[in-house]
PDB file of C-alpha atoms in Angstrom:
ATOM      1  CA  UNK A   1     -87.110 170.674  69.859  1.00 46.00           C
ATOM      2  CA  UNK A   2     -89.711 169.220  72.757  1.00 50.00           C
ATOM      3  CA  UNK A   3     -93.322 168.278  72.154  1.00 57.00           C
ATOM      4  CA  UNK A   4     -94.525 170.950  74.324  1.00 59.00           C
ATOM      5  CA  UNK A   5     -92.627 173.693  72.200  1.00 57.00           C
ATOM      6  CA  UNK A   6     -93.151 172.251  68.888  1.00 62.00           C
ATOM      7  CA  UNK A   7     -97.125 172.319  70.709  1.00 68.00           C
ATOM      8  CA  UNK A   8     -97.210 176.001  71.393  1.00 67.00           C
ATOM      9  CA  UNK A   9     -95.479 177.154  68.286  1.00 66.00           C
ATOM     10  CA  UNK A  10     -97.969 175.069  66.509  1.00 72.00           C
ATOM     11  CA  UNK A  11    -100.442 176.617  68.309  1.00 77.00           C
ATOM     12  CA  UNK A  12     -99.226 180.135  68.231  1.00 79.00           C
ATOM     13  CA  UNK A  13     -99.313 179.712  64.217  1.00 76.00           C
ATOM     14  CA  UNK A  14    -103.297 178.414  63.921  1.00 79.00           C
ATOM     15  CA  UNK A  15    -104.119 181.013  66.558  1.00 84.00           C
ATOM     16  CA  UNK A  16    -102.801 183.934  64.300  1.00 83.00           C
ATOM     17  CA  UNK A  17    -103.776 182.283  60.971  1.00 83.00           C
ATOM     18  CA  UNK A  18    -107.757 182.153  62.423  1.00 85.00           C
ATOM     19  CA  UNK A  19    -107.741 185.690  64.132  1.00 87.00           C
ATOM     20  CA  UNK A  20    -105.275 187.588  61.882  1.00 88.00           C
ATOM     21  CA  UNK A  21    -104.403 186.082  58.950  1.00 90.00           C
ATOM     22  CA  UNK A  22    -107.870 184.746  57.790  1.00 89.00           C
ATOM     23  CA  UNK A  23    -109.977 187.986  57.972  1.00 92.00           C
ATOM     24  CA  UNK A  24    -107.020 189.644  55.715  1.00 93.00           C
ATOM     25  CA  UNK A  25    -106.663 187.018  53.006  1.00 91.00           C
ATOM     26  CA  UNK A  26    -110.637 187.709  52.921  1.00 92.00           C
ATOM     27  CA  UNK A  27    -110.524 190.910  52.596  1.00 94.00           C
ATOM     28  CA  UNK A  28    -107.746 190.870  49.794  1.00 94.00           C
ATOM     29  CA  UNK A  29    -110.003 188.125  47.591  1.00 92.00           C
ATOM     30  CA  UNK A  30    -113.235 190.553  47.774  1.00 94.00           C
ATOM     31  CA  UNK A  31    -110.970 193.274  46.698  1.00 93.00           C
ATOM     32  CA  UNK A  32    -109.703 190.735  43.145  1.00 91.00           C
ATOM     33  CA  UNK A  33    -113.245 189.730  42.748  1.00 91.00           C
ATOM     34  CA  UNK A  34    -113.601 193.449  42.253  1.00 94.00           C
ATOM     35  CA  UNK A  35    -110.926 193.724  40.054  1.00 92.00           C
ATOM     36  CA  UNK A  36    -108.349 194.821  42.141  1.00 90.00           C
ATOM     37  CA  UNK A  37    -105.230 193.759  40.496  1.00 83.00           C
ATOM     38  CA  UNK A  38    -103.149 192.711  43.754  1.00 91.00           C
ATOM     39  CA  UNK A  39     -99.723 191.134  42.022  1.00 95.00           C
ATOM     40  CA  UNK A  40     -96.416 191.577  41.596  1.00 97.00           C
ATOM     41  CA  UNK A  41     -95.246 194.284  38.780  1.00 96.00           C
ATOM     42  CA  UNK A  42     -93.182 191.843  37.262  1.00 97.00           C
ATOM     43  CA  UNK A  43     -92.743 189.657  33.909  1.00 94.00           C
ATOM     44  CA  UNK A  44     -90.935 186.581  32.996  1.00 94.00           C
ATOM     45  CA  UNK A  45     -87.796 185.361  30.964  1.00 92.00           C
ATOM     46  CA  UNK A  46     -90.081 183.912  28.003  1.00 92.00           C
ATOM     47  CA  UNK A  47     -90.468 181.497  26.679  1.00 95.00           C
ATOM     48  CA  UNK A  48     -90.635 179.883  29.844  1.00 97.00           C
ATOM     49  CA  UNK A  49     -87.426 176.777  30.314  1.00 97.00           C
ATOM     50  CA  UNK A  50     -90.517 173.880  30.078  1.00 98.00           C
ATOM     51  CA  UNK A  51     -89.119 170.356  31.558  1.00 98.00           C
ATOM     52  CA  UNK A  52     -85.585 169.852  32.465  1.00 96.00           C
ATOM     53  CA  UNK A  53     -85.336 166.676  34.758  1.00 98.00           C
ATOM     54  CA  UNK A  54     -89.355 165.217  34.902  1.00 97.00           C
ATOM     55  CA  UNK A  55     -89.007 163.563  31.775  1.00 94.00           C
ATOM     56  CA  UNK A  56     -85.774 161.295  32.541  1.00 95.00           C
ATOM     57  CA  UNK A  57     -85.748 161.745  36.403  1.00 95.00           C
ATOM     58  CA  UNK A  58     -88.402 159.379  38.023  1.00 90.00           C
ATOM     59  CA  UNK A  59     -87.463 159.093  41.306  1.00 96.00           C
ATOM     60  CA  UNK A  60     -85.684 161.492  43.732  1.00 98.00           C
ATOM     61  CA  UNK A  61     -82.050 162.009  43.331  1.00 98.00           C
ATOM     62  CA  UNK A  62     -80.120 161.528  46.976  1.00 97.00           C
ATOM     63  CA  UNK A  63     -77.012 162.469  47.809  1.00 96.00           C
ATOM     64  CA  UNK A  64     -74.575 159.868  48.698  1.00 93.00           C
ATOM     65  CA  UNK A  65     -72.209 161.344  51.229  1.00 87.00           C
ATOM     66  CA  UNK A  66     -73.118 163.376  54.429  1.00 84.00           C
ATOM     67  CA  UNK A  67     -73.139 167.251  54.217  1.00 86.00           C
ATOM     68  CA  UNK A  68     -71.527 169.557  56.591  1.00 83.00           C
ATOM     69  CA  UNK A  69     -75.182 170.995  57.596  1.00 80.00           C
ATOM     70  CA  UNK A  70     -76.900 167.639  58.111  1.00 77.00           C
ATOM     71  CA  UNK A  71     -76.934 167.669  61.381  1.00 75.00           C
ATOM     72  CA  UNK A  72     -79.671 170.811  61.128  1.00 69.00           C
ATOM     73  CA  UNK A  73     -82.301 168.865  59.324  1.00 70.00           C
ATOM     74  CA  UNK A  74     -82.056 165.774  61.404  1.00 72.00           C
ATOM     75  CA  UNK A  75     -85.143 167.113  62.966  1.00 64.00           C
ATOM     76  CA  UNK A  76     -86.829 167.175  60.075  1.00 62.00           C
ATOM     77  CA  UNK A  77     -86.240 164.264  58.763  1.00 63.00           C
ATOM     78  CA  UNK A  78     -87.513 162.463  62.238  1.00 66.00           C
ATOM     79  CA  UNK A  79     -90.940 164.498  61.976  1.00 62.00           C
ATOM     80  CA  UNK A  80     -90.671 164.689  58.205  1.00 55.00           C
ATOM     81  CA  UNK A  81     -95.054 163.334  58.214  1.00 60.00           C
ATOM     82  CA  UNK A  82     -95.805 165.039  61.073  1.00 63.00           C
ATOM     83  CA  UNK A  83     -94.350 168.901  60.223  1.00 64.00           C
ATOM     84  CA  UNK A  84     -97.026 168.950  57.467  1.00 66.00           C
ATOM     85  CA  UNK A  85     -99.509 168.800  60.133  1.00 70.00           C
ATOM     86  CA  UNK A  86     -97.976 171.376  62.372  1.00 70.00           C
ATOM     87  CA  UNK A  87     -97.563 173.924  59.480  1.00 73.00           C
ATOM     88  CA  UNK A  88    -100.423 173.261  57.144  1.00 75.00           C
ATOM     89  CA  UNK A  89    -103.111 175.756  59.079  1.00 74.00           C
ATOM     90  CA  UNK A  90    -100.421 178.315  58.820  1.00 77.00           C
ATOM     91  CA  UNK A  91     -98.699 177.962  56.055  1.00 87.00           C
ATOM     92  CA  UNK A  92    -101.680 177.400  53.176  1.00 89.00           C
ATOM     93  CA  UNK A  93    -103.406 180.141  53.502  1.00 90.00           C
ATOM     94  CA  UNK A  94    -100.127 182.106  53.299  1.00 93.00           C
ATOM     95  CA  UNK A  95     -98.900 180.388  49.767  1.00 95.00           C
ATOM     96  CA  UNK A  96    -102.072 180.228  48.857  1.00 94.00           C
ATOM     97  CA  UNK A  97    -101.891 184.177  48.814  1.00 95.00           C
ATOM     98  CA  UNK A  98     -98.204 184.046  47.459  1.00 97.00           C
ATOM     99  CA  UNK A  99     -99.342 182.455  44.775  1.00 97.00           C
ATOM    100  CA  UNK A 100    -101.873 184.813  43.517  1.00 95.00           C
ATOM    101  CA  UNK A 101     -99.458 187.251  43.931  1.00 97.00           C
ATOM    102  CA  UNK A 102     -96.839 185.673  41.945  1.00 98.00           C
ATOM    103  CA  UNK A 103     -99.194 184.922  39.291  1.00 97.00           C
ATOM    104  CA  UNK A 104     -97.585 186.884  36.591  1.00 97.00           C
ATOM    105  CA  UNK A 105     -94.760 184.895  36.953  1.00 98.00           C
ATOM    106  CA  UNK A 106     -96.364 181.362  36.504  1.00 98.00           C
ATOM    107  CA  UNK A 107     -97.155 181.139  32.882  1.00 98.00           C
ATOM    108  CA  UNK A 108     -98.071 177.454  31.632  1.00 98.00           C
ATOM    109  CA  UNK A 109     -94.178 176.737  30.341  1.00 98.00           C
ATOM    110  CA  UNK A 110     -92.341 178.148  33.680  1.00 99.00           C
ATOM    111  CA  UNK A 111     -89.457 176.597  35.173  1.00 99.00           C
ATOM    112  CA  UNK A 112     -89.185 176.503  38.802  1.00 99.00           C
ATOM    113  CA  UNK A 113     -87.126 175.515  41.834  1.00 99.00           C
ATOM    114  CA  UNK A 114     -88.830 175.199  44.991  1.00 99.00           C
ATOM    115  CA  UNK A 115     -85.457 175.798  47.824  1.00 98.00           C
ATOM    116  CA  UNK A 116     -86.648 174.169  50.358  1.00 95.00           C
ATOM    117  CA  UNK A 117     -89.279 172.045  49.475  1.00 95.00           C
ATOM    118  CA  UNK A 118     -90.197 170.003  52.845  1.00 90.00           C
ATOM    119  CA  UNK A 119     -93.364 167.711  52.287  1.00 90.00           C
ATOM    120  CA  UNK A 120     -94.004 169.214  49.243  1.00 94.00           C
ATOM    121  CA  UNK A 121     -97.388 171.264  49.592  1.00 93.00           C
ATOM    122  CA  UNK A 122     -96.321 174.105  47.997  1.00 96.00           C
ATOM    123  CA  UNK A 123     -94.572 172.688  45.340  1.00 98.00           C
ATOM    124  CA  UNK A 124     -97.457 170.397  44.255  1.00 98.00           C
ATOM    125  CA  UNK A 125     -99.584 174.222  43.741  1.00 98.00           C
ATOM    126  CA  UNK A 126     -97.314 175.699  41.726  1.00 99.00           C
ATOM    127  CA  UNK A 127     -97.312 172.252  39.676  1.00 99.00           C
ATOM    128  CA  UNK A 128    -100.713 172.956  38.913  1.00 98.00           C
ATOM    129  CA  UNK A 129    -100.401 176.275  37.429  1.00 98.00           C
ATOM    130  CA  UNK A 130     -97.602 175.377  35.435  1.00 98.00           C
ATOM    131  CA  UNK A 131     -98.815 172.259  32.962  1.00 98.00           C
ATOM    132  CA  UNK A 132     -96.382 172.744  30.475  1.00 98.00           C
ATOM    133  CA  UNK A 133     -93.618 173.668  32.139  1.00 99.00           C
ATOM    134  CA  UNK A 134     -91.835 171.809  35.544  1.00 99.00           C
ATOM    135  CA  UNK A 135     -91.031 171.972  39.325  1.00 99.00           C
ATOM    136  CA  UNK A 136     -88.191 170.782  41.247  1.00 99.00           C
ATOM    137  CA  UNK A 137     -87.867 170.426  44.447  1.00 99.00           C
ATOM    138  CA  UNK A 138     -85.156 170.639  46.502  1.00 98.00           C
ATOM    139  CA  UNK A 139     -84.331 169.748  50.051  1.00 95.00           C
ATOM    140  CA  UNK A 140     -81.566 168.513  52.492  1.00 93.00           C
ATOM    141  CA  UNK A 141     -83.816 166.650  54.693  1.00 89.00           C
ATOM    142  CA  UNK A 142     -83.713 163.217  53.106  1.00 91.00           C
ATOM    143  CA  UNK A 143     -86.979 162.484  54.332  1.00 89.00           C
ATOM    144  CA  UNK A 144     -88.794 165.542  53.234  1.00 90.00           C
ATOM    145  CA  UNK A 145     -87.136 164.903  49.069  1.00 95.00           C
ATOM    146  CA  UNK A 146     -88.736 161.023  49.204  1.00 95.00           C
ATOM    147  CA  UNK A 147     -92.294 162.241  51.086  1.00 93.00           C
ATOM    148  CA  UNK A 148     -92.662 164.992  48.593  1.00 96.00           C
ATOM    149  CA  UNK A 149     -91.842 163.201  45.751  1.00 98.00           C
ATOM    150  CA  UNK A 150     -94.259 160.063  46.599  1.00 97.00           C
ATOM    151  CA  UNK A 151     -97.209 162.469  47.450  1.00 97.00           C
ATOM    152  CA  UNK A 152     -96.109 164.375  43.783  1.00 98.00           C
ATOM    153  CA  UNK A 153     -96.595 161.180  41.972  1.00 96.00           C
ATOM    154  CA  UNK A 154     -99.448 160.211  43.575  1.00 98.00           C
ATOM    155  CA  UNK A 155    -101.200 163.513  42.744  1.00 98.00           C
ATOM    156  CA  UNK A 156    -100.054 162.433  39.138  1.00 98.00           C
ATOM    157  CA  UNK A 157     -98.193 165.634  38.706  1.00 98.00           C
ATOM    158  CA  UNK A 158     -95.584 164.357  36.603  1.00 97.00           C
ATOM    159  CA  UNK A 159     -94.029 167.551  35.494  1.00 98.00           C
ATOM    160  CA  UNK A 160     -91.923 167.467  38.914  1.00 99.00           C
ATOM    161  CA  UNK A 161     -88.439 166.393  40.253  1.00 99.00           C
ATOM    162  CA  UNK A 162     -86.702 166.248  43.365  1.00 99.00           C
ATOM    163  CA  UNK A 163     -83.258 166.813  44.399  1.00 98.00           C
ATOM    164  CA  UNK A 164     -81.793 166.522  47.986  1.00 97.00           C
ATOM    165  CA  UNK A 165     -79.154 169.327  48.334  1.00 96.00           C
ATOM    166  CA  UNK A 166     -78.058 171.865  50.576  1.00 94.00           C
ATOM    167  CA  UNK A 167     -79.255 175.334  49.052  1.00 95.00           C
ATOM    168  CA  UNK A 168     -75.804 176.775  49.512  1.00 93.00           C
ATOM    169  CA  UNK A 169     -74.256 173.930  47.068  1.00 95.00           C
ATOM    170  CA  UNK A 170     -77.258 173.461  44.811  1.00 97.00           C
ATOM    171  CA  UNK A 171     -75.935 170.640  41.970  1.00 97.00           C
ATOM    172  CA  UNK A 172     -74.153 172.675  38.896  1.00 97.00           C
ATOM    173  CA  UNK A 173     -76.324 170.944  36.363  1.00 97.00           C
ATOM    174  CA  UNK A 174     -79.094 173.480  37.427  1.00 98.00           C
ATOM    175  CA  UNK A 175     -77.197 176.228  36.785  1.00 98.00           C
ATOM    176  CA  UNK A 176     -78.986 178.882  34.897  1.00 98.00           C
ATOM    177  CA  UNK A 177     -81.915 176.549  34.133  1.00 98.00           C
ATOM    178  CA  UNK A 178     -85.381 178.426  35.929  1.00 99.00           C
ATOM    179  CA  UNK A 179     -87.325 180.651  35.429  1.00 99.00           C
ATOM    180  CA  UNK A 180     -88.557 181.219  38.842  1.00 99.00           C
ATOM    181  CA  UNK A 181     -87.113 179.888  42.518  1.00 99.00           C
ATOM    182  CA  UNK A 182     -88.885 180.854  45.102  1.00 99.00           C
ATOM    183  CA  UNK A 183     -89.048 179.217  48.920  1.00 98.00           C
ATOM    184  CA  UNK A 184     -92.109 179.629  51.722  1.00 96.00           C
ATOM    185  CA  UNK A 185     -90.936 179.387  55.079  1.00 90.00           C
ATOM    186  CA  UNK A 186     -87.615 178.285  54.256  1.00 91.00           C
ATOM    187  CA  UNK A 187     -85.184 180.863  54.496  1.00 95.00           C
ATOM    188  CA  UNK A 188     -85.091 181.232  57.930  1.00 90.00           C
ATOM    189  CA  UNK A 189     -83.304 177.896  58.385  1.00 86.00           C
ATOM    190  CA  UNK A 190     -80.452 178.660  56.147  1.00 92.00           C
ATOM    191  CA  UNK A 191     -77.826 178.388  57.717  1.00 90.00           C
ATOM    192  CA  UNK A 192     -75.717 180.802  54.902  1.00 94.00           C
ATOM    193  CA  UNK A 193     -78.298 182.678  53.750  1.00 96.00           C
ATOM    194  CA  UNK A 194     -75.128 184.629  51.307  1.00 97.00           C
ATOM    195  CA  UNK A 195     -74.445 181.330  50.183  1.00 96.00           C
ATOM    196  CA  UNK A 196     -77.787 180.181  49.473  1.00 97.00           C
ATOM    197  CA  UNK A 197     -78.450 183.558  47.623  1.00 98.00           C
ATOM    198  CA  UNK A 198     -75.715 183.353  45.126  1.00 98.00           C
ATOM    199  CA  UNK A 199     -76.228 179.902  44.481  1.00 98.00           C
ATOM    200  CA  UNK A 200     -80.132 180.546  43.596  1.00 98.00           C
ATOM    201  CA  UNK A 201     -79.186 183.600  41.323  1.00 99.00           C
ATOM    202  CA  UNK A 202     -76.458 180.793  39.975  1.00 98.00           C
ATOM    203  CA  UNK A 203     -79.502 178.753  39.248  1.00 99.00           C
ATOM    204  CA  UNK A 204     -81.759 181.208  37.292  1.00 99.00           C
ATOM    205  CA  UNK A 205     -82.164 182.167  33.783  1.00 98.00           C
ATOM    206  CA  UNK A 206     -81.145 185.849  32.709  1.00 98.00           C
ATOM    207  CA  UNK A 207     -84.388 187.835  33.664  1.00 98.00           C
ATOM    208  CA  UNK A 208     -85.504 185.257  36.021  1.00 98.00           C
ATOM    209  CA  UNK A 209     -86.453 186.047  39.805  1.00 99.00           C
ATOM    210  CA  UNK A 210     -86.319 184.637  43.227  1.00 99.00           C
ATOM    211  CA  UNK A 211     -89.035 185.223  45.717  1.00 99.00           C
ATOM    212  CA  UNK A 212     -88.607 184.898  49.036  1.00 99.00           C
ATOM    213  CA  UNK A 213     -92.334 184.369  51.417  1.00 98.00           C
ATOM    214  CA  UNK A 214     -91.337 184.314  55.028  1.00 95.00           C
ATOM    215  CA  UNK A 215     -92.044 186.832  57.920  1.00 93.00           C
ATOM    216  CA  UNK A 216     -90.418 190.408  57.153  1.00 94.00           C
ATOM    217  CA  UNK A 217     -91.626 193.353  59.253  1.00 91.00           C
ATOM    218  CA  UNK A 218     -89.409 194.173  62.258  1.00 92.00           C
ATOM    219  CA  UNK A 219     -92.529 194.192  64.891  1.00 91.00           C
ATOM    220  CA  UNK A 220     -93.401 190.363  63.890  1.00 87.00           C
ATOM    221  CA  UNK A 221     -89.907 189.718  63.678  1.00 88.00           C
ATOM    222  CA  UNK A 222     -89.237 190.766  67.093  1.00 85.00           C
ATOM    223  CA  UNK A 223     -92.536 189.257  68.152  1.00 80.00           C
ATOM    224  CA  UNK A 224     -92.204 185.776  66.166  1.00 79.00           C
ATOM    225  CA  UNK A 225     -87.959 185.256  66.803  1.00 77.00           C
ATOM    226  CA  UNK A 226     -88.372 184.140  70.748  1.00 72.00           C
ATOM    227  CA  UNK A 227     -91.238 181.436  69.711  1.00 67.00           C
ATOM    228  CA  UNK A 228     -88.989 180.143  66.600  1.00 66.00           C
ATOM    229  CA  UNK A 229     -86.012 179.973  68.677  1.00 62.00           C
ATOM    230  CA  UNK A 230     -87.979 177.651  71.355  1.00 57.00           C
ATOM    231  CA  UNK A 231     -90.424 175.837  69.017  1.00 57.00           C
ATOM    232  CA  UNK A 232     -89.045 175.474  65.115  1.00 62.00           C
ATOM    233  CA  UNK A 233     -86.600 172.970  64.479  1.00 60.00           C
ATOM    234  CA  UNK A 234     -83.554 174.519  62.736  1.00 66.00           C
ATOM    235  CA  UNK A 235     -84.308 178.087  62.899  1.00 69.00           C
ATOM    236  CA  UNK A 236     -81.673 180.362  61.935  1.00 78.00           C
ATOM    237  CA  UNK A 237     -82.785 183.948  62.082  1.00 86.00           C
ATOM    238  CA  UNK A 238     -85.614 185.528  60.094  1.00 92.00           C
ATOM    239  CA  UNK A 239     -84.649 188.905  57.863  1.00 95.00           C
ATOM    240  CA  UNK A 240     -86.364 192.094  57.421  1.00 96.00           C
ATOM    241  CA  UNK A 241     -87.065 193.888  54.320  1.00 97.00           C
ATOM    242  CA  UNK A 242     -84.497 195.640  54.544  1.00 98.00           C
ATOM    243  CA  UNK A 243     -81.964 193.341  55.367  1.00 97.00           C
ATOM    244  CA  UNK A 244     -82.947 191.112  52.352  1.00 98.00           C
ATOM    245  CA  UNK A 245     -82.471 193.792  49.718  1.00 99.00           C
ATOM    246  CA  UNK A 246     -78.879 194.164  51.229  1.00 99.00           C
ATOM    247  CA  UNK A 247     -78.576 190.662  50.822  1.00 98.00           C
ATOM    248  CA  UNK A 248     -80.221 190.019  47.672  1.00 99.00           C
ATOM    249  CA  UNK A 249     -78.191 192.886  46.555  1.00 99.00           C
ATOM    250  CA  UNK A 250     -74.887 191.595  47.283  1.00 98.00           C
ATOM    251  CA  UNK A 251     -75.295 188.245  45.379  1.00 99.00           C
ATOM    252  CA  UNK A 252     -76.118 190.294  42.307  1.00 98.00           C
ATOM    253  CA  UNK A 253     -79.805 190.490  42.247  1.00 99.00           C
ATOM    254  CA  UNK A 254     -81.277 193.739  40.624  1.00 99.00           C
ATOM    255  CA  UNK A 255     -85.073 195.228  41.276  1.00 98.00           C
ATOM    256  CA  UNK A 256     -85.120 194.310  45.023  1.00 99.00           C
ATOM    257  CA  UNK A 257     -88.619 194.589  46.501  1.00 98.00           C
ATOM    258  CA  UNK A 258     -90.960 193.678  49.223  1.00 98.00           C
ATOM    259  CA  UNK A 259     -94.371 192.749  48.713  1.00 98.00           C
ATOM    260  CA  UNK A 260     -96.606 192.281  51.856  1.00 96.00           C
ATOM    261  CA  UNK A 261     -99.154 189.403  52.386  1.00 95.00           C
ATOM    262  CA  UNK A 262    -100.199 188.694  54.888  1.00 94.00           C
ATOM    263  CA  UNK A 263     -99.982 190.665  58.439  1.00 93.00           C
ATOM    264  CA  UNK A 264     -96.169 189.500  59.173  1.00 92.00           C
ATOM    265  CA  UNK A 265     -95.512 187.920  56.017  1.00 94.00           C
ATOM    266  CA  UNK A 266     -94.730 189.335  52.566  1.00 97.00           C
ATOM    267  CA  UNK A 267     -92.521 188.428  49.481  1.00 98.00           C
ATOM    268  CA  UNK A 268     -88.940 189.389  49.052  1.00 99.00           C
ATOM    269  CA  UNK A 269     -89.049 189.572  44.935  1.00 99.00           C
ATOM    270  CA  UNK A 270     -85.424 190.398  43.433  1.00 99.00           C
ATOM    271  CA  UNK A 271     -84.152 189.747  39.353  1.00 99.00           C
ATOM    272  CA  UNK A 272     -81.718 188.660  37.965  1.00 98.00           C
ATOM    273  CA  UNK A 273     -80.665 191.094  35.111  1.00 98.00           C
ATOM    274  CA  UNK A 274     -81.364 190.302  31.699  1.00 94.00           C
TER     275      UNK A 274
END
C-alpha cells in the first residue's frame, strides 16, 4: 500500500464520516432520546460466561511459529500506531453506533471475542459495558495483539485478554466459551471468510451470536471496493447482505439478519442455536 493511497482512502473515509455519516448517527440519537428503541431483537445465552483468560492471562499470548496468512498482515504490523489514526474518524462513530445497537447483547457478565481486534479501540468499549464479564481480543498482526493489549492495561481494563491467531484457526481452548464475537471492519480482510465463520460459531456458547459491522449494501459496495483495493492494506472483498446470510448459513448459524447503521454500514447478526 503507498502513502498517497493509504492518503486518499484515509481521506475518502473522514470525508464521508463528516458529510454522511455524522448527520445520520445524529439523527438516530434524537430519535433514542425520544424513546425510539433502535436495537437488535435479540437476547443472550444467560448467565453471561464472566472471565475466562483475564484472571491468569496477563500478557498477550503470541504464537510461536509463522502462519500460512502472515504475509497479509505484514502491513499491519509495520503501521500497527499509525492505522489507528487513519481509521479512528471513520471507524468510532460507526462502533460507537454498533454498540448501541448491540446493547441487548452486552449485559454486565458477557463474554466476548473481538476477531480482529487491531489497536484495540473497539475492544476497550465493549470492556466498559461489560464489568463483570471479559473481552478477548484476537489478532494475527503481532503488532496490533501487543499495542492493544498495552493501551488495555493502561486504561486499567483488566477484564481483557489477547490472543494472536488467525480467525480461521482460532486456539481450541476457546471453543464454545462466548457469549458474543463480533468484528468492526474486519471481515473484509479474511482471507477464508468460510473458515473464519465456522471457527467463530466453533467459539460460541449455544444461543450465542456473531455480529458482523462492515459495509453491506451493494451500491457502497460497488462504490467503496475500487478505493479498498488501492488504499487498505489486506483487503479481501467486502460481502453484501445477502451474501453473508448464505455464508453465515452454511457454517451453521440460525436467525440470519442485517441491521443497517450507518449509510453503507450495518450489522450482519446470526445465532447459534440453542
Amino acid at each position: 500500500m503507498s502513502e498517497t493511497a493509504s492518503g486518499v482512502l484515509a481521506a475518502s473515509m473522514w470525508s464521508w464520516a463528516a458529510l454522511v455519516s455524522d448527520p445520520v448517527r445524529a439523527t438516530r440519537q434524537a430519535a433514542r432520546a425520544r424513546g425510539e428503541a433502535l436495537v437488535v431483537d435479540a437476547a443472550p445465552p444467560t448467565p453471561g460466561g464472566g472471565p475466562l483468560l483475564s484472571r491468569t492471562q496477563r500478557g498477550p499470548r503470541l504464537l510461536d511459529a509463522p502462519t500460512k496468512n502472515d504475509g497479509l498482515v505484514e502491513e499491519f504490523d509495520r503501521l500497527a500506531e499509525a492505522y489507528d489514526f487513519y481509521v479512528r474518524p471513520f471507524s468510532v462513530p460507526l462502533f460507537s453506533e454498533a454498540l448501541d445497537m448491540l446493547a441487548p447483547l452486552l449485559t454486565r457478565d458477557a463474554r466476548v471475542l473481538d476477531a480482529g481486534c487491531g489497536p484495540g479501540r473497539e475492544l476497550r468499549a465493549v470492556a466498559r459495558r461489560v464489568p463483570d464479564g471479559e473481552v478477548v481480543g484476537v489478532d494475527l498482526a503481532a503488532g496490533m495483539v501487543v499495542g492493544a493489549h498495552r493501551a488495555a492495561w493502561a486504561a486499567g481494563l483488566d477484564n481483557t485478554a489477547f490472543v494472536q491467531s488467525d480467525v480461521g484457526d482460532l486456539p481450541r481452548d476457546l471453543d464454545g466459551a462466548f457469549d458474543l464475537v463480533y468484528n468492526c471492519l474486519a471481515h473484509h480482510h479474511y482471507p477464508d471468510p468460510a473458515a473464519a465463520a465456522a471457527g467463530i460459531r466453533r467459539c460460541l456458547r449455544p444461543g450465542g451470536h456473531y455480529a458482523i459491522i462492515d459495509p453491506g449494501p451493494e451500491w457502497f459496495v460497488r462504490l467503496a471496493s475500487a478505493l479498498s483495493l488501492a488504499g487498505d492494506p489486506g483487503w479481501i472483498g467486502f460481502h453484501t447482505p445477502e451474501q453473508f446470510r448464505v455464508l453465515l448459513e452454511g457454517a451453521g448459524f440460525v436467525d440470519v439478519r442485517w441491521y443497517d447503521l450507518l449509510p453503507g454500514f450495518g450489522i450482519a447478526l446470526a445465532r447459534v442455536p440453542d
